[in-house]
Coordinates of C-alpha atoms in Angstrom, one line a residue:
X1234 CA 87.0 109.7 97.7
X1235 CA 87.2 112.7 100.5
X1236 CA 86.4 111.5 103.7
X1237 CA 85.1 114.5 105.0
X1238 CA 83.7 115.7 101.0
X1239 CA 82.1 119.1 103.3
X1240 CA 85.3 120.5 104.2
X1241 CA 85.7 123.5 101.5
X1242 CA 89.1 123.2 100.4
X1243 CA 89.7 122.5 96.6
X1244 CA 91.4 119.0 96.1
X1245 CA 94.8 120.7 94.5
X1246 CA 95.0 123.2 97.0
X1247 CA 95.1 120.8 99.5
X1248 CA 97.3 118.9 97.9
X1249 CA 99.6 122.4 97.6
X1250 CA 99.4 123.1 101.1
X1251 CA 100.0 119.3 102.6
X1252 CA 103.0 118.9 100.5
X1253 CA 104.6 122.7 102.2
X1254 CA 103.8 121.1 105.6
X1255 CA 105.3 118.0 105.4
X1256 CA 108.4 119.4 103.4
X1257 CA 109.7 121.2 106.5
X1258 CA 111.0 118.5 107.6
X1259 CA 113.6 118.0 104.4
X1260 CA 114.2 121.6 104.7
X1261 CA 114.9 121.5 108.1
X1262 CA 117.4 118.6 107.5
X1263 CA 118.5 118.7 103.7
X1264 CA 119.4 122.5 103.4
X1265 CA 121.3 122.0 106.5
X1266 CA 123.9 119.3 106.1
X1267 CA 126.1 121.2 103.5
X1268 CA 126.5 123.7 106.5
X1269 CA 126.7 121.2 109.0
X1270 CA 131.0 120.9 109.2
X1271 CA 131.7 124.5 108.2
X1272 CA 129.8 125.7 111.5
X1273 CA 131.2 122.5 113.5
X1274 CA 134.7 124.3 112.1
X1275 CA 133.3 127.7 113.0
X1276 CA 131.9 126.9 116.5
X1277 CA 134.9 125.3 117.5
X1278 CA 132.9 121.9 118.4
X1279 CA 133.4 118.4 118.3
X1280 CA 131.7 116.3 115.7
X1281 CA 129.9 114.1 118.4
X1282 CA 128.0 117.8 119.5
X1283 CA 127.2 118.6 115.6
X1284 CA 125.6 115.4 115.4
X1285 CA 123.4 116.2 118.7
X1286 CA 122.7 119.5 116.8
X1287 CA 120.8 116.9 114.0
X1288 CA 119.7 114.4 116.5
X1289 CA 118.5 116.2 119.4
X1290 CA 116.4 118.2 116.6
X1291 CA 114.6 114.8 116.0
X1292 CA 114.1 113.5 119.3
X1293 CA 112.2 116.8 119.7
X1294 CA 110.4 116.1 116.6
X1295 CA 109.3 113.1 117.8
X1296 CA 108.7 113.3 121.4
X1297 CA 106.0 116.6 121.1
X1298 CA 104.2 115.2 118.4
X1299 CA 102.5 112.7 121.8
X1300 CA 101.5 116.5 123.0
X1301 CA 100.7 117.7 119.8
X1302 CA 98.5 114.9 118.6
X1303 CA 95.6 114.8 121.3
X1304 CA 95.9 118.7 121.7
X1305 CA 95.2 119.0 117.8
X1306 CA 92.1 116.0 118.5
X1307 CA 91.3 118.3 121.2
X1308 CA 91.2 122.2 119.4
X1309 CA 91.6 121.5 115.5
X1310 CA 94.3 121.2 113.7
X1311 CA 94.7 124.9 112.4
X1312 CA 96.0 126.5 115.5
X1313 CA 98.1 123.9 116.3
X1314 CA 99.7 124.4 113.1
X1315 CA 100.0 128.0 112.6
X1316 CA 101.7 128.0 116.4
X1317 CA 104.0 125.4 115.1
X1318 CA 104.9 127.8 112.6
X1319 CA 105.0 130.6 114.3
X1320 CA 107.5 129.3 117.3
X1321 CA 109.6 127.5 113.6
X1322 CA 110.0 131.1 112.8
X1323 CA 111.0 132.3 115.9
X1324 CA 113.8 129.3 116.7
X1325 CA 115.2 129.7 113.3
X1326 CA 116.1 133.9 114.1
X1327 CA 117.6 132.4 117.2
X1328 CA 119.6 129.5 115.4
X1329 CA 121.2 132.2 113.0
X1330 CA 122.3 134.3 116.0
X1331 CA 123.8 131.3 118.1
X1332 CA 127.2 132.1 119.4
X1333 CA 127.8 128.6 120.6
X1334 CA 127.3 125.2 119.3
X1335 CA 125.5 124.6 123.0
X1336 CA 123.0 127.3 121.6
X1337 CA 122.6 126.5 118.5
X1338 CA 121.8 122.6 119.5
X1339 CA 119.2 124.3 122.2
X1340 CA 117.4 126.4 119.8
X1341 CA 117.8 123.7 117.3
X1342 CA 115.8 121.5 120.0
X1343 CA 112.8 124.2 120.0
X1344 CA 113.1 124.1 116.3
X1345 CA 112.5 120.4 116.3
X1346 CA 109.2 120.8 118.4
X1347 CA 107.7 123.3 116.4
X1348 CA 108.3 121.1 113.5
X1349 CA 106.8 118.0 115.5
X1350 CA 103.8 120.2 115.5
X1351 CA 103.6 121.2 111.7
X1352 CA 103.9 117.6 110.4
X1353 CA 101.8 116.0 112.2
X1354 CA 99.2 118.4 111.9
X1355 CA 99.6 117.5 108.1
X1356 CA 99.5 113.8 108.5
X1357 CA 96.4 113.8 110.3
X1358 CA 94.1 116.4 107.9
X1359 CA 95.4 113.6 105.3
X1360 CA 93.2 111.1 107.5
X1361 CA 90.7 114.2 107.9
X1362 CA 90.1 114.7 104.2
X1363 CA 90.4 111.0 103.2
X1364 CA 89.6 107.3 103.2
X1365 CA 93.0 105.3 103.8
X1366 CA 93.5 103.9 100.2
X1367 CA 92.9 107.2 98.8
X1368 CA 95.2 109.1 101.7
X1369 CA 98.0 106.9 100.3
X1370 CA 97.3 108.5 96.5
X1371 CA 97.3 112.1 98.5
X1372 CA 99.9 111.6 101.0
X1373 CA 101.9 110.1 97.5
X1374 CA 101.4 113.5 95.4
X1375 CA 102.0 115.4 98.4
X1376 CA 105.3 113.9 98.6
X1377 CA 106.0 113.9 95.3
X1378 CA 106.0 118.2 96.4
X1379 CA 108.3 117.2 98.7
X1380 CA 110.5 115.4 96.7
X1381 CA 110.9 118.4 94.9
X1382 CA 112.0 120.5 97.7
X1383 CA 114.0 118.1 98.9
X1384 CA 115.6 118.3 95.2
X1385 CA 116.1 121.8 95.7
X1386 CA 117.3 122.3 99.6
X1387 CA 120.8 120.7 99.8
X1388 CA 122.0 122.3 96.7
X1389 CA 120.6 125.9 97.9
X1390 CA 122.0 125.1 101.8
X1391 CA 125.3 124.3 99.9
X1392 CA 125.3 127.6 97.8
X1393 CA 124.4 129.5 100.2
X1394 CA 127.1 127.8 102.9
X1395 CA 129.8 128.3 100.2
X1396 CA 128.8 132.6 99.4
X1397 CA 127.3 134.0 102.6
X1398 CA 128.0 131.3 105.4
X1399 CA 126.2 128.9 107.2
X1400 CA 124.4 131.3 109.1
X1401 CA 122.5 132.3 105.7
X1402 CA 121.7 129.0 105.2
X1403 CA 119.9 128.4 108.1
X1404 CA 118.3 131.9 107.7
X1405 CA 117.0 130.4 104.9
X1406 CA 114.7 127.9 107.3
X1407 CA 113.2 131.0 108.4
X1408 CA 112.4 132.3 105.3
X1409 CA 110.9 129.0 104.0
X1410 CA 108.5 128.2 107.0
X1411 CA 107.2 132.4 107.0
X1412 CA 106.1 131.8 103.3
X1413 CA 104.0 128.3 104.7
X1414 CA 102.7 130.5 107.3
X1415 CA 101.4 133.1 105.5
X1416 CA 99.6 130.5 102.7
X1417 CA 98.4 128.2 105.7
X1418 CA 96.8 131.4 107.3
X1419 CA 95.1 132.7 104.0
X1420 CA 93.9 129.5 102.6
X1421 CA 93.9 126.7 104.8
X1422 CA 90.7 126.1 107.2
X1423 CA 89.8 123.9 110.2
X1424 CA 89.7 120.1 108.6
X1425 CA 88.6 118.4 111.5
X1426 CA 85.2 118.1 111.7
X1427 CA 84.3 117.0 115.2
X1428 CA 86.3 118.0 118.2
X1429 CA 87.0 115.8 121.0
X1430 CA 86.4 117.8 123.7
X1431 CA 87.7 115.0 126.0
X1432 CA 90.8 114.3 124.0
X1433 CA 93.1 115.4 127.0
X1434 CA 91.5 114.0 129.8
X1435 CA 94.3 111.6 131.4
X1436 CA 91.8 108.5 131.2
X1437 CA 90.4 109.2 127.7
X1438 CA 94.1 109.8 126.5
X1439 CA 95.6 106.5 127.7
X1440 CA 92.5 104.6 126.3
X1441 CA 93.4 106.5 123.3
X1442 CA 97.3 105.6 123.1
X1443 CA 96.2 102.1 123.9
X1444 CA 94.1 101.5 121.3
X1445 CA 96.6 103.1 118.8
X1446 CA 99.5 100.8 120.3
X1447 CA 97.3 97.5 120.2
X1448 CA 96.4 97.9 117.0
X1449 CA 98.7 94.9 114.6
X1450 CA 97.8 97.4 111.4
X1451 CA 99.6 100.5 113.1
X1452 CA 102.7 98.5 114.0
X1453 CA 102.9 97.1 110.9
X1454 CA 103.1 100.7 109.3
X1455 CA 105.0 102.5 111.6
X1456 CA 107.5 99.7 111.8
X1457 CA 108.0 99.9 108.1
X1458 CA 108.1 104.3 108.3
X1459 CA 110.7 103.7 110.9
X1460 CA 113.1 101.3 109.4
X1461 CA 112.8 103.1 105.9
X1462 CA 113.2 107.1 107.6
X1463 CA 116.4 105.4 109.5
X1464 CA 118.2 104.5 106.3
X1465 CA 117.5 107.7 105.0
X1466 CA 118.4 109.3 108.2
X1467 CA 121.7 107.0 108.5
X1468 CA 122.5 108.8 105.2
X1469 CA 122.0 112.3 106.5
X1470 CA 123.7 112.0 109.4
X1471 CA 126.8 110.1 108.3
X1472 CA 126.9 111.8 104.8
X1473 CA 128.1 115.3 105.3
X1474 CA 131.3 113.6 107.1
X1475 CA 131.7 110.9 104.7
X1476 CA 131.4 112.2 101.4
X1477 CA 133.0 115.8 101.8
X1478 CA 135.3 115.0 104.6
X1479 CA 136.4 111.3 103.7
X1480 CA 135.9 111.0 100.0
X1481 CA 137.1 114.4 98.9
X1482 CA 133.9 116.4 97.6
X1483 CA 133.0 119.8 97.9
X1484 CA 129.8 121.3 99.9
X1485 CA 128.6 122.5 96.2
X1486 CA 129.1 118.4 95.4
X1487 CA 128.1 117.3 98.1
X1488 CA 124.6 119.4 97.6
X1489 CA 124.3 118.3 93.9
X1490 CA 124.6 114.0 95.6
X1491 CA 121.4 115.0 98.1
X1492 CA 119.9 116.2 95.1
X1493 CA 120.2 113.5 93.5
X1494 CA 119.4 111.3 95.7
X1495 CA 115.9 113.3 96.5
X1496 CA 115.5 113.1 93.0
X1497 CA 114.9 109.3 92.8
X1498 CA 112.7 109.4 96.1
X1499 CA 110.6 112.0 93.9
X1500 CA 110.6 109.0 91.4
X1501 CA 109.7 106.7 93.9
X1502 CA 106.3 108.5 95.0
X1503 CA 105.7 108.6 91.2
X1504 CA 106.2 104.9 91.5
X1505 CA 104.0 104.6 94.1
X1506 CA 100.9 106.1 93.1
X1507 CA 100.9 104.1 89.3
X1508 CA 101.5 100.8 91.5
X1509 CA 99.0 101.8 94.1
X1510 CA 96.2 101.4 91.4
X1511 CA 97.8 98.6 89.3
X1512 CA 98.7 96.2 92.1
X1513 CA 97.5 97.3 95.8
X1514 CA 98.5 98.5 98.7
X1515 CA 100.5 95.5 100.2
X1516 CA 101.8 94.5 96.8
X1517 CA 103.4 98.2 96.7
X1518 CA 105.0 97.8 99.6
X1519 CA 106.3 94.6 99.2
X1520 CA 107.9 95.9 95.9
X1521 CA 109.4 98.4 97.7
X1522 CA 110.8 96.4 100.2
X1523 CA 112.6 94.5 97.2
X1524 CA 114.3 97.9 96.0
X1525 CA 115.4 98.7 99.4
X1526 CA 116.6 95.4 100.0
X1527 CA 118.6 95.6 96.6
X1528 CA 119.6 98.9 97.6
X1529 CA 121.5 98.7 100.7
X1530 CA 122.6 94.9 100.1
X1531 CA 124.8 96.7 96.6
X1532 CA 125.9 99.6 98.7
X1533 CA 127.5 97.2 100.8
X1534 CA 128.8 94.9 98.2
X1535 CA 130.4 97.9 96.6
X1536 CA 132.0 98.9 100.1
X1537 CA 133.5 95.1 100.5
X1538 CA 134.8 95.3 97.2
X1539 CA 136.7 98.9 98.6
X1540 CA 134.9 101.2 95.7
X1541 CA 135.1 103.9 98.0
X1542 CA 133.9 106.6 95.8
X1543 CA 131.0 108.6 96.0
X1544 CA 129.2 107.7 92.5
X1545 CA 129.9 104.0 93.6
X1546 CA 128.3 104.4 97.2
X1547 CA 125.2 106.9 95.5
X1548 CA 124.4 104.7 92.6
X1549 CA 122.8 101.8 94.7
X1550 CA 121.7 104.2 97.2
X1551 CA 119.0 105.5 94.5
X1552 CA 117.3 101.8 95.1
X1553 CA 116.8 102.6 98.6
X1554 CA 115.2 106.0 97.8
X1555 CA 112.9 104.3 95.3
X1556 CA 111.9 102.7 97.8
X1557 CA 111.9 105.3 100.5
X1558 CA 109.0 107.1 98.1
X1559 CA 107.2 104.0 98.6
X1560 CA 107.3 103.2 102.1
X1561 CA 106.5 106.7 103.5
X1562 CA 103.3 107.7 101.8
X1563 CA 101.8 103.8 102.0
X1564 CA 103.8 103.7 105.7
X1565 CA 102.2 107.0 107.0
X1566 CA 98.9 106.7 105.9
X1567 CA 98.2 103.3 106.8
X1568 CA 99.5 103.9 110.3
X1569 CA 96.6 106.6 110.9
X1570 CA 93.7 104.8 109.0
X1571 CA 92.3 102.7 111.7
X1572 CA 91.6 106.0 113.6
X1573 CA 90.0 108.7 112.1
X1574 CA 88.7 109.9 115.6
X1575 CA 92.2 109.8 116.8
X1576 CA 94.0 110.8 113.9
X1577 CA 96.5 113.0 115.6
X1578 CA 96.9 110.6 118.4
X1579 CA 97.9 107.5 115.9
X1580 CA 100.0 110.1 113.7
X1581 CA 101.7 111.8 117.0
X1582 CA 102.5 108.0 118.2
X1583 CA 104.3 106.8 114.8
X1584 CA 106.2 110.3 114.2
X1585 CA 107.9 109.6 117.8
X1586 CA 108.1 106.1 117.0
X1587 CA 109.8 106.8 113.9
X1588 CA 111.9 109.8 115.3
X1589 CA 113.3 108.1 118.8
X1590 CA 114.7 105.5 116.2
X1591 CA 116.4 108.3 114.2
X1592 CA 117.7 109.5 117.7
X1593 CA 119.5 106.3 118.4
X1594 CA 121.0 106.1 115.3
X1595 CA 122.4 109.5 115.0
X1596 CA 123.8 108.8 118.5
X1597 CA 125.2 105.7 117.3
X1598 CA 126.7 107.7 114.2
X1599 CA 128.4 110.4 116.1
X1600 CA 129.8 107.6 118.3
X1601 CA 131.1 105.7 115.4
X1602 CA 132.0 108.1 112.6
X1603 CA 135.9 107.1 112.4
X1604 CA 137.2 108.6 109.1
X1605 CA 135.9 105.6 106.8
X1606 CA 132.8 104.8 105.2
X1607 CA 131.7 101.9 107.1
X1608 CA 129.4 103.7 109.7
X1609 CA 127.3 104.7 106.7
X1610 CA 127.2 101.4 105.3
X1611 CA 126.2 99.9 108.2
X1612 CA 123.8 101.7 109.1
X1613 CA 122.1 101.4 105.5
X1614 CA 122.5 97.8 105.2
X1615 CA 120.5 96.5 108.8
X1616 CA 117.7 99.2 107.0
X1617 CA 117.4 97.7 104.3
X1618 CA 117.0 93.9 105.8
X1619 CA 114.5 95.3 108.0
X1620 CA 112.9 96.9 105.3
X1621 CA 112.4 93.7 103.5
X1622 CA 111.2 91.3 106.3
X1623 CA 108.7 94.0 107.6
X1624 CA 107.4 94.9 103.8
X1625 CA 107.2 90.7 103.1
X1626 CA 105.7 89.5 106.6
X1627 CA 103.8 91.9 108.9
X1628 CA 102.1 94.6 106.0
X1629 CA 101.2 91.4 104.2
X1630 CA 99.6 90.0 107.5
X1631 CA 97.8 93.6 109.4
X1632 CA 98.1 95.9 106.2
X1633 CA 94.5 96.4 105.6
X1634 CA 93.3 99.5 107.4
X1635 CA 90.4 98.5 109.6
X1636 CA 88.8 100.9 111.7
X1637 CA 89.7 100.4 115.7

């Protein structure tokens, strides 16, 4: 049921729209890997700055959304968005004309905060337009939409890396978050109801963050987003290096192995929903916690064995993306549902959460990224034991969705 059954938006459309925002993030990412060592090549930089390129987009990503969240509590979510989009467009005309690596990580920086404000802008009108258990059946479908893109992105980033250059590839960013601007400005209206016209005020605000960070339900949630989005983002921040540098395949390849691996977390949303009404919300995630946990503990069992291949490494890593589906939509929409007068507070607060993780790691990647495999594996493996323990103890314990 809609939590907020006044707001006129027709349930597929919403659905449409949520799953555009949110998939700027993949796009942003995905598409841009296969390019990621030709313009390390190109720009004459070391791999340790084409990793900050990656990183420092995140840690942007994550630390504006603490700006973006009250200021969207505070004035709506619709101009908050369609400024985020608006300064995405802007960033990615002045990625494509970097003449430096030092540029391109700046403007890949701005990039990141514009994004910070698009996706969490769609996280909370998810709380906006629903009650929690039905959010997590939204939030699912809409990332089932961004499975798909996230199908489609590193094989296009690849193709177009391999014909017109890595500079058309992240052209292609551009392109992708005009289209979502022009569809959120025609079709998508204000979803918050009530405006908190005290949402900035310095008391009201740490009230606000304090209630979202004492609440056992949140952690719970945006423990499990975090440890699941750092396997993935161990994966995309290793992979590029690994699999086309290391084991030999080519950026066309290497596009058709993120495809395939977005493929099973477009399976894994699939999943979700069907055991979201069969079995419940903590019995989904604890299922998922088993496929992660099976995931990365065969990824490294392959490496120890030294089946250092790609389709050796890939095959278990499909688990973890199984599970990935799972985690995210349950993980994400669980961490807002306690606060539906603070949604964009409690959805700023686990995005940066979730991204100053994915910070550290890709620091710890670029540090450690040594011509073998084992970063990768590493990386994946303490995810997916995380995964497990958080999915089997604390959801079990805090995962029902009270109100604050």
């Amino acid at each position: 049921m809609p939590a907020s059954p006044s707001t006129a938006l027709h349930p597929g459309l919403a659905i449409v729209l949520l799953a555009l925002l949110l998939s700027i993030q993949p796009v942003t990412t995905d598409l841009y890997l296969p390019a990621l060592p030709a313009l390390t090549r190109d720009l004459a930089a070391p791999v340790a700055a084409a990793q900050l390129s990656l990183s420092g987009l995140l840690l942007a990503f994550g630390g504006t959304q603490l700006l973006w969240g009250p200021l969207s509590d505070r004035y709506g979510r619709r101009p908050i968005l369609l400024a985020g989009l608006a300064a995405y467009c802007a960033a990615s005309v002045a990625c494509v004309a970097a003449p430096s690596m030092a540029w391109l990580i700046a403007w890949r920086v701005v990039q990141g905060a514009a994004m910070g404000a698009v996706v969490m802008t769609g996280r909370a009108i998810v709380r906006d337009l629903y009650l929690p258990l039905a959010g997590a059946r939204a939030m699912s479908k809409a990332l089932t939409g961004l499975g798909v893109v996230a199908c489609l992105s590193p094989l296009l980033g690849a193709l177009l890396t391999e014909w017109l250059g890595w500079r058309a590839a992240l052209a292609a960013l551009g392109v992708y978050a005009l289209m979502t601007l022009g569809l959120i400005a025609r079709y998508l209206p204000e979803t918050l109801l009530q405006r908190n016209p005290r949402a900035l005020q310095p008391a009201v605000l740490v009230r606000t963050w304090a209630q979202v960070l004492r609440h056992p339900t949140f952690w719970a949630f945006s423990l499990l987003t975090t440890a699941s989005y750092g396997g993935l983002f161990t994966f995309l921040a290793a992979s590029s290096f690994v699999f086309i540098d290391v084991l030999g395949l080519t950026r066309t390849q290497y596009g058709a192995a993120l495809l395939s691996n977005a493929f099973a977390y477009l399976l894994g949303t699939l999943l979700c929903r069907r055991l979201l009404l069969r079995v419940g919300l903590r019995r989904t995630v604890a299922i998922g916690g088993l496929l992660s946990l099976c995931g990365g503990g065969l990824v490294a069992i392959v490496a120890l064995l030294g089946w250092h291949q790609a389709w050796a490494l890939l095959a278990p890593f499909y688990l973890f993306m199984l599970g990935h589906g799972i985690h995210q939509p349950c993980g994400q929409t669980g961490a807002v549902g306690p606060f539906p007068q603070a949604a964009g507070v409690a959805s700023a607060c686990n995005g940066c959460i979730t991204m100053l993780v994915a910070f550290g790691i890709g620091r710890w990647v670029g540090a450690h990224l040594d011509g073998s495999v084992w970063p990768l594996v590493q990386g994946i493996g303490v995810s997916a034991v995380a995964l497990a323990v958080i999915a089997w103890t604390l959801v079990p314990r805090f995962g029902e969705p009270q109100a604050a």
